[in-house]
Short mmCIF file of C-alpha atoms and ligand atoms in Angstrom, two decimals:
data_model
loop_
_atom_site.label_atom_id
_atom_site.label_comp_id
_atom_site.label_asym_id
_atom_site.label_seq_id
_atom_site.Cartn_x
_atom_site.Cartn_y
_atom_site.Cartn_z
CA MET Q 1 101.56 108.93 73.28
CA LYS Q 2 105.35 108.82 72.76
CA TRP Q 3 107.50 111.94 72.43
CA PRO Q 4 109.34 112.55 69.17
CA GLU Q 5 112.74 110.88 69.53
CA SER Q 6 115.72 113.16 70.09
CA VAL Q 7 119.39 112.58 70.87
CA SER Q 8 119.49 116.10 72.35
CA GLN Q 9 117.85 117.70 75.40
CA PRO Q 10 115.96 121.00 75.68
CA VAL Q 11 118.01 123.75 77.33
CA ALA Q 12 114.97 125.51 78.79
CA THR Q 13 112.81 123.59 81.25
CA PRO Q 14 109.69 122.23 79.51
CA LEU Q 15 106.31 123.18 80.94
CA PHE Q 16 104.27 120.19 82.15
CA PRO Q 17 100.66 121.27 82.59
CA SER Q 18 99.45 117.66 82.72
CA VAL Q 19 97.16 116.93 85.65
CA VAL Q 20 97.59 113.16 85.37
CA TYR Q 21 100.35 110.81 84.30
CA SER Q 22 99.63 107.43 82.77
CA ALA Q 23 101.49 104.48 84.26
CA GLU Q 24 102.42 101.16 82.71
CA SER Q 25 100.63 98.94 85.20
CA PRO Q 26 99.22 98.71 88.72
CA ASP Q 27 102.63 97.33 89.75
CA ALA Q 28 104.25 100.52 88.45
CA LEU Q 29 101.84 102.61 90.54
CA ASP Q 30 102.65 100.49 93.61
CA ALA Q 31 106.35 101.11 93.02
CA LEU Q 32 105.71 104.84 92.68
CA TYR Q 33 103.61 105.18 95.85
CA GLU Q 34 105.89 102.88 97.84
CA GLY Q 35 108.91 104.92 96.84
CA SER Q 36 110.93 102.27 94.95
CA ALA Q 37 110.37 104.08 91.63
CA ARG Q 38 110.26 107.79 90.86
CA GLY Q 39 107.64 109.64 88.87
CA TYR Q 40 104.31 111.36 88.98
CA ALA Q 41 100.70 110.24 89.17
CA TYR Q 42 98.50 113.25 89.84
CA ALA Q 43 99.57 116.90 89.80
CA ARG Q 44 98.16 117.80 93.21
CA GLU Q 45 100.64 115.29 94.65
CA GLY Q 46 103.57 116.74 92.72
CA HIS Q 47 104.70 117.62 89.21
CA PRO Q 48 108.01 118.20 87.40
CA ASN Q 49 107.85 122.02 87.31
CA ALA Q 50 107.34 122.21 91.10
CA ASP Q 51 110.20 119.78 91.69
CA VAL Q 52 112.63 121.54 89.36
CA LEU Q 53 111.91 124.83 91.11
CA ALA Q 54 112.09 123.26 94.58
CA ARG Q 55 115.54 121.77 93.89
CA ARG Q 56 116.82 125.17 92.83
CA ILE Q 57 115.55 126.84 96.02
CA ASP Q 58 116.90 123.90 98.07
CA ALA Q 59 120.34 124.64 96.64
CA LEU Q 60 120.10 128.31 97.69
CA GLU Q 61 118.88 127.49 101.22
CA GLY Q 62 121.09 124.46 101.83
CA ALA Q 63 117.87 122.45 102.20
CA GLU Q 64 116.83 118.94 101.23
CA ASN Q 65 113.56 118.08 99.52
CA GLY Q 66 111.77 121.38 100.04
CA LEU Q 67 108.21 121.68 98.82
CA VAL Q 68 106.83 124.36 96.51
CA THR Q 69 103.27 125.42 97.37
CA GLY Q 70 100.59 127.50 95.68
CA SER Q 71 101.41 130.68 97.65
CA GLY Q 72 103.55 131.92 100.50
CA MET Q 73 100.54 131.59 102.81
CA ALA Q 74 100.07 128.00 101.61
CA ALA Q 75 103.65 127.34 102.76
CA VAL Q 76 103.03 128.91 106.17
CA THR Q 77 99.75 126.95 106.48
CA ALA Q 78 101.34 123.64 105.42
CA ALA Q 79 104.14 124.12 107.96
CA VAL Q 80 101.89 125.08 110.85
CA LEU Q 81 99.09 122.56 110.23
CA GLY Q 82 101.54 119.82 109.29
CA ILE Q 83 103.30 120.04 112.64
CA LEU Q 84 100.63 121.13 115.11
CA ARG Q 85 97.50 119.44 116.38
CA SER Q 86 94.57 120.56 118.50
CA GLY Q 87 95.73 121.37 122.03
CA ASP Q 88 99.22 122.47 120.96
CA HIS Q 89 100.57 125.97 121.42
CA VAL Q 90 102.55 128.02 118.89
CA LEU Q 91 104.66 131.04 119.74
CA GLY Q 92 105.05 133.58 116.96
CA GLY Q 93 106.77 136.90 116.42
CA SER Q 94 104.49 139.87 117.05
CA GLN Q 95 105.39 141.50 113.72
CA LEU Q 96 104.64 138.60 111.38
CA TYR Q 97 103.34 139.18 107.85
CA GLY Q 98 99.69 140.34 108.01
CA ARG Q 99 98.04 137.09 106.94
CA SER Q 100 100.38 134.98 109.09
CA MET Q 101 99.22 137.16 111.95
CA ARG Q 102 95.58 136.46 110.98
CA LEU Q 103 96.37 132.74 110.86
CA MET Q 104 97.75 132.98 114.41
CA ALA Q 105 95.02 135.22 115.77
CA GLU Q 106 91.94 133.70 114.09
CA GLU Q 107 92.33 130.44 112.16
CA LEU Q 108 94.53 128.43 114.54
CA PRO Q 109 92.49 129.18 117.70
CA ARG Q 110 89.38 128.09 115.72
CA LEU Q 111 91.08 124.69 115.26
CA GLY Q 112 91.96 124.37 118.94
CA ILE Q 113 95.58 125.49 118.58
CA GLU Q 114 96.68 128.07 121.14
CA THR Q 115 98.78 130.99 119.93
CA THR Q 116 100.87 133.75 121.50
CA LEU Q 117 102.60 136.61 119.73
CA SER Q 118 105.80 137.88 121.37
CA ASP Q 119 108.38 140.54 120.56
CA PRO Q 120 110.89 138.75 118.27
CA THR Q 121 113.65 141.23 119.13
CA ASP Q 122 113.54 140.26 122.83
CA SER Q 123 114.23 136.58 123.55
CA SER Q 124 113.33 137.01 127.24
CA ARG Q 125 109.71 137.49 126.13
CA PHE Q 126 109.82 134.10 124.42
CA THR Q 127 111.09 132.48 127.63
CA GLU Q 128 108.19 134.06 129.55
CA ASP Q 129 105.58 133.05 126.97
CA LEU Q 130 106.72 129.44 126.59
CA ARG Q 131 104.17 126.83 127.70
CA SER Q 132 104.43 123.11 128.40
CA ASN Q 133 102.45 122.47 125.18
CA THR Q 134 104.48 124.84 122.95
CA ARG Q 135 105.24 122.80 119.82
CA LEU Q 136 106.40 125.42 117.33
CA ILE Q 137 108.10 128.82 117.19
CA LEU Q 138 107.51 130.93 114.08
CA LEU Q 139 109.71 133.95 113.27
CA GLU Q 140 110.55 136.14 110.30
CA THR Q 141 114.20 137.05 109.83
CA VAL Q 142 113.38 140.68 108.97
CA SER Q 143 109.92 142.08 109.67
CA ASN Q 144 107.50 144.08 107.57
CA PRO Q 145 107.44 147.09 107.34
CA THR Q 146 109.71 148.34 110.14
CA LEU Q 147 112.53 145.94 109.16
CA ARG Q 148 113.12 144.74 112.71
CA VAL Q 149 115.63 141.88 112.93
CA SER Q 150 114.57 138.88 115.02
CA ASP Q 151 116.86 137.55 117.74
CA ILE Q 152 117.24 134.25 115.93
CA TYR Q 153 120.25 133.17 118.03
CA GLY Q 154 118.57 133.92 121.36
CA ILE Q 155 115.16 132.50 120.47
CA GLY Q 156 116.79 129.60 118.60
CA GLU Q 157 118.62 128.66 121.81
CA ILE Q 158 115.31 128.62 123.72
CA ALA Q 159 113.80 126.43 121.01
CA ARG Q 160 116.76 124.05 121.07
CA LEU Q 161 116.87 123.73 124.87
CA ASN Q 162 113.15 122.94 124.94
CA GLY Q 163 113.08 120.66 121.90
CA ILE Q 164 110.70 122.97 120.02
CA PRO Q 165 110.99 123.23 116.21
CA LEU Q 166 111.95 126.71 114.99
CA ALA Q 167 110.35 127.82 111.71
CA ILE Q 168 111.72 130.87 109.94
CA ASP Q 169 109.93 132.78 107.21
CA ASN Q 170 112.96 134.02 105.29
CA THR Q 171 111.09 135.95 102.57
CA PHE Q 172 112.58 139.39 103.30
CA ALA Q 173 116.19 138.31 103.92
CA THR Q 174 116.27 135.65 101.17
CA PRO Q 175 118.98 132.95 101.22
CA ARG Q 176 121.39 135.52 99.79
CA GLY Q 177 121.02 137.52 103.00
CA PHE Q 178 120.63 134.74 105.57
CA ARG Q 179 120.41 130.95 105.51
CA PRO Q 180 118.31 129.84 108.50
CA PHE Q 181 119.38 126.17 108.30
CA ASP Q 182 123.00 127.26 108.91
CA HIS Q 183 121.82 128.93 112.14
CA GLY Q 184 119.70 126.25 113.81
CA ALA Q 185 116.32 126.58 112.08
CA ASP Q 186 114.21 123.43 111.65
CA LEU Q 187 111.90 124.78 108.94
CA VAL Q 188 112.44 127.48 106.33
CA ILE Q 189 109.50 129.17 104.61
CA HIS Q 190 109.35 131.55 101.65
CA SER Q 191 106.86 133.56 99.73
CA VAL Q 192 108.47 132.74 96.36
CA THR Q 193 106.08 135.34 94.93
CA LYS Q 194 108.48 138.03 96.15
CA LEU Q 195 112.24 138.24 95.54
CA LEU Q 196 112.89 134.66 94.45
CA ALA Q 197 110.50 134.77 91.47
CA GLY Q 198 110.96 138.51 91.29
CA HIS Q 199 108.65 139.65 88.49
CA SER Q 200 105.18 139.93 90.13
CA ASP Q 201 103.81 137.29 87.76
CA ALA Q 202 103.70 134.12 89.88
CA THR Q 203 102.13 133.42 93.30
CA LEU Q 204 104.06 130.63 95.05
CA GLY Q 205 105.54 129.49 98.34
CA TYR Q 206 108.22 127.13 99.58
CA VAL Q 207 108.72 125.17 102.78
CA ALA Q 208 111.68 122.98 103.71
CA CYS Q 209 112.15 120.88 106.84
CA ARG Q 210 115.36 119.63 108.40
CA ASN Q 211 113.66 116.59 109.88
CA ALA Q 212 112.13 113.88 107.67
CA ASP Q 213 109.07 113.36 109.90
CA HIS Q 214 108.23 117.05 109.64
CA ARG Q 215 108.84 116.93 105.91
CA ASN Q 216 106.42 114.02 105.42
CA ALA Q 217 103.77 115.62 107.64
CA VAL Q 218 104.03 118.97 105.84
CA TYR Q 219 103.87 117.26 102.45
CA ASP Q 220 100.76 115.24 103.39
CA THR Q 221 99.01 118.31 104.80
CA SER Q 222 99.80 120.27 101.66
CA VAL Q 223 98.51 117.56 99.32
CA THR Q 224 95.37 116.93 101.38
CA LEU Q 225 94.50 120.61 101.74
CA GLY Q 226 95.26 121.15 98.06
CA LEU Q 227 98.00 123.74 98.52
CA THR Q 228 99.67 122.63 95.27
CA PRO Q 229 101.26 125.16 92.90
CA SER Q 230 100.36 125.64 89.26
CA PRO Q 231 102.97 124.26 86.80
CA PHE Q 232 102.94 127.49 84.82
CA ASP Q 233 103.65 129.60 87.92
CA CYS Q 234 106.52 127.25 88.79
CA TRP Q 235 107.86 127.55 85.26
CA LEU Q 236 107.71 131.37 85.41
CA ALA Q 237 109.29 131.41 88.86
CA GLU Q 238 112.15 129.18 87.71
CA ARG Q 239 112.88 131.60 84.93
CA GLY Q 240 112.79 134.48 87.42
CA LEU Q 241 114.99 132.61 89.87
CA LEU Q 242 117.77 132.26 87.30
CA SER Q 243 118.51 135.98 87.74
CA PHE Q 244 117.74 136.14 91.47
CA GLU Q 245 121.33 136.66 92.63
CA LEU Q 246 122.02 139.37 90.06
CA ARG Q 247 118.76 141.15 90.86
CA TYR Q 248 119.28 140.85 94.59
CA ASP Q 249 122.82 142.21 94.59
CA ARG Q 250 121.89 145.15 92.42
CA ALA Q 251 118.70 145.93 94.39
CA GLU Q 252 120.59 145.71 97.67
CA ALA Q 253 123.33 148.06 96.47
CA ASN Q 254 120.61 150.48 95.32
CA ALA Q 255 118.83 150.19 98.68
CA ARG Q 256 121.94 151.26 100.59
CA VAL Q 257 122.43 154.27 98.34
CA LEU Q 258 118.76 155.22 98.56
CA ALA Q 259 118.58 154.77 102.35
CA ASP Q 260 121.56 157.08 102.89
CA ALA Q 261 120.23 159.62 100.40
CA LEU Q 262 116.78 159.65 102.04
CA ALA Q 263 118.36 160.20 105.46
CA GLU Q 264 119.88 163.39 104.10
CA THR Q 265 116.73 164.57 102.33
CA ASN Q 266 114.84 167.52 103.73
CA GLY Q 267 111.51 166.50 105.25
CA VAL Q 268 112.42 162.88 105.99
CA ARG Q 269 111.88 162.29 109.68
CA ARG Q 270 113.55 158.86 109.83
CA VAL Q 271 114.87 156.09 107.62
CA LEU Q 272 114.88 152.39 108.49
CA TYR Q 273 117.54 150.18 106.93
CA PRO Q 274 119.05 147.30 108.92
CA LEU Q 275 122.70 148.13 108.24
CA ARG Q 276 122.43 151.83 109.08
CA THR Q 277 123.84 152.63 112.51
CA ASP Q 278 120.59 154.43 113.44
CA HIS Q 279 118.50 151.25 112.97
CA PRO Q 280 117.18 149.94 116.32
CA ASP Q 281 118.56 146.43 115.60
CA HIS Q 282 121.76 147.54 113.89
CA GLU Q 283 124.08 145.39 115.98
CA ARG Q 284 121.98 142.26 115.55
CA ALA Q 285 121.57 142.98 111.84
CA CYS Q 286 125.36 143.08 111.48
CA SER Q 287 125.87 139.83 113.36
CA LEU Q 288 123.03 137.99 111.59
CA LEU Q 289 123.18 139.46 108.09
CA GLY Q 290 126.79 140.63 107.82
CA GLU Q 291 126.94 142.99 104.86
CA ARG Q 292 123.59 141.85 103.45
CA GLY Q 293 121.16 144.59 104.38
CA GLY Q 294 118.57 143.56 101.78
CA ASN Q 295 116.52 145.56 99.30
CA MET Q 296 113.88 146.99 101.64
CA VAL Q 297 113.98 150.55 102.96
CA SER Q 298 111.30 152.29 105.02
CA PHE Q 299 111.03 155.99 105.76
CA GLU Q 300 108.70 158.49 107.34
CA ILE Q 301 107.73 162.04 106.44
CA ASP Q 302 105.56 164.57 108.23
CA GLY Q 303 102.24 165.83 106.94
CA GLY Q 304 99.63 163.07 107.29
CA ARG Q 305 97.49 161.54 104.55
CA GLU Q 306 97.53 164.60 102.24
CA ALA Q 307 101.31 164.60 102.12
CA ALA Q 308 101.27 160.83 101.56
CA ASN Q 309 98.89 161.21 98.59
CA ARG Q 310 101.10 163.93 97.09
CA LEU Q 311 104.24 161.81 97.52
CA VAL Q 312 102.73 158.80 95.74
CA GLN Q 313 101.41 160.92 92.87
CA ALA Q 314 104.75 162.68 92.40
CA ALA Q 315 106.77 159.41 92.42
CA SER Q 316 105.49 158.56 88.94
CA ALA Q 317 108.42 156.30 87.99
CA VAL Q 318 107.68 153.95 90.89
CA ALA Q 319 104.64 151.64 91.07
CA PHE Q 320 102.51 152.25 94.15
CA ALA Q 321 101.68 148.64 94.93
CA PRO Q 322 101.51 146.63 98.14
CA THR Q 323 104.03 143.96 97.21
CA LEU Q 324 107.78 143.53 97.31
CA GLY Q 325 110.63 141.85 95.55
CA ASP Q 326 109.73 142.90 92.01
CA ILE Q 327 112.60 143.60 89.63
CA CYS Q 328 111.29 147.18 89.55
CA THR Q 329 111.00 149.42 92.59
CA THR Q 330 107.60 149.45 94.30
CA LEU Q 331 106.31 151.72 97.03
CA SER Q 332 103.81 150.74 99.70
CA HIS Q 333 101.91 152.70 102.32
CA PRO Q 334 101.21 150.27 105.20
CA ALA Q 335 98.58 152.47 106.91
CA SER Q 336 96.25 152.16 103.88
CA SER Q 337 97.21 148.61 102.82
CA SER Q 338 98.99 145.84 104.75
CA HIS Q 339 98.31 147.37 108.16
CA ARG Q 340 94.93 149.01 107.58
CA ALA Q 341 93.16 146.62 109.97
CA LEU Q 342 95.23 147.78 112.95
CA ASP Q 343 93.81 150.37 115.32
CA PRO Q 344 95.66 153.66 115.91
CA SER Q 345 97.31 152.49 119.14
CA ALA Q 346 98.68 149.32 117.49
CA LEU Q 347 99.93 151.40 114.57
CA GLY Q 348 101.51 153.82 117.03
CA ARG Q 349 103.31 151.00 118.83
CA LEU Q 350 104.78 149.86 115.50
CA GLY Q 351 105.63 153.45 114.54
CA ILE Q 352 103.46 153.35 111.40
CA SER Q 353 102.01 156.81 110.76
CA GLU Q 354 100.24 158.21 107.68
CA GLY Q 355 103.67 159.46 106.58
CA PHE Q 356 105.29 156.00 106.80
CA PHE Q 357 106.35 154.34 103.52
CA ARG Q 358 108.10 151.12 102.61
CA ILE Q 359 110.18 150.85 99.46
CA SER Q 360 111.00 147.55 97.80
CA VAL Q 361 114.04 148.68 95.87
CA GLY Q 362 114.55 147.26 92.38
CA VAL Q 363 117.37 147.17 89.87
CA GLU Q 364 116.90 150.57 88.20
CA ASP Q 365 119.63 153.19 88.06
CA ALA Q 366 120.36 154.32 91.64
CA GLU Q 367 120.67 158.02 90.77
CA MET Q 368 117.31 157.93 89.02
CA LEU Q 369 115.73 156.42 92.15
CA VAL Q 370 117.32 158.98 94.45
CA GLY Q 371 116.13 161.79 92.16
CA GLU Q 372 112.62 160.37 91.95
CA PHE Q 373 112.20 160.07 95.71
CA ARG Q 374 113.73 163.50 96.39
CA LYS Q 375 111.31 165.01 93.89
CA ALA Q 376 108.36 163.14 95.44
CA ILE Q 377 109.26 164.12 99.00
CA LYS Q 378 109.61 167.76 97.96
CA ALA Q 379 106.17 167.58 96.36
CA ALA Q 380 104.74 165.93 99.50
CA LEU Q 381 105.94 168.78 101.72
CA GLY Q 382 103.95 171.14 99.47
C1 PLP L 1 104.04 137.96 101.01
C2 PLP L 1 104.47 137.25 102.23
C3 PLP L 1 103.85 136.05 102.63
C4 PLP L 1 102.68 135.47 101.88
O1 PLP L 1 103.04 135.13 100.59
P1 PLP L 1 101.97 135.01 99.38
O2 PLP L 1 102.79 134.45 98.29
O3 PLP L 1 101.45 136.38 99.13
O4 PLP L 1 100.89 134.10 99.87
C5 PLP L 1 104.31 135.41 103.76
N1 PLP L 1 105.35 135.92 104.49
C6 PLP L 1 105.97 137.07 104.14
C7 PLP L 1 107.08 137.56 104.98
C8 PLP L 1 105.56 137.76 103.00
O5 PLP L 1 106.17 138.90 102.66
#
């Protein structure tokens, strides 16, 4: 079939749901697979909506030829399984995203890959935990939900001196807050589902590699394991991404206001925001992130589960949902969601009590948000 002829181009990106693409001849397919011609053959191997989105994220991250995957976890999986083989060792931050932690603790050992989780705020622990077969270091710029800031310079130096690729999951910081490739990273990973797409309507990931061998290996792993994204999700995410910078700046400004207001609210035991001077990694946050503190704020109140239930019910203008990065503010309670599998001592070490909440701040009016949380905290205290 031929398209209707047009001397003009669509302004909005067309959606290409096609699974297959017809070629002119076997020679044309050869040219495609050998790389002398460009195009598509089968959607699992790539499609226009994924590529359009990937080029936009590449531009934000200063990356080349990044790959969009079917979820953030697909991106983590493609990176890890693309680079590692049985007998290798991977060193990860001890506060990785829950499922990344599960990948490290359960799936990789099952495949003969050794794993160690070390404190990402203390590079000396990474030196101690390094092995002769360590082939990858995996960090997150800012951790969930305590917003700890990894020592990317210190651990990056260890990686560089030992020739070990450094992969950074930059989901929380986003390229607006921090660009890992400008600071020595070899791979950058995103859950595009979160701030980049920004509307809780598309599940996607992204992985980019500095080195072409890594890039080819990660691509092949992704295509073979079927980690491909849906064209419609890519199309939605591209639309969301067009307003990413506006959303991010507004949400970040709101987060600063809200963090300071919460710190002065009766009944709040502590507030975690990277750029506040009372944050445990404040100095590192300033040197790594500059003025970009991000849109995430965590806080803790007294009163256990009952108080937590009352707070959530009273904060009626805010969705209680275990995600982040939506254009609207969402509230999560790690003890009953993302961190529910941890035992009390592990929760205690992380400082996650029944009164601990994480806010993903959105673009609403800041005064409304402050009022809503003050009202909810008052209700929680009973
Ligand atoms: C959400 C998240 C992921 C996983 O992304 P999905 O799109 O949900 O698969 C990975 N890393 C971080 C830091 C995340 O927040």
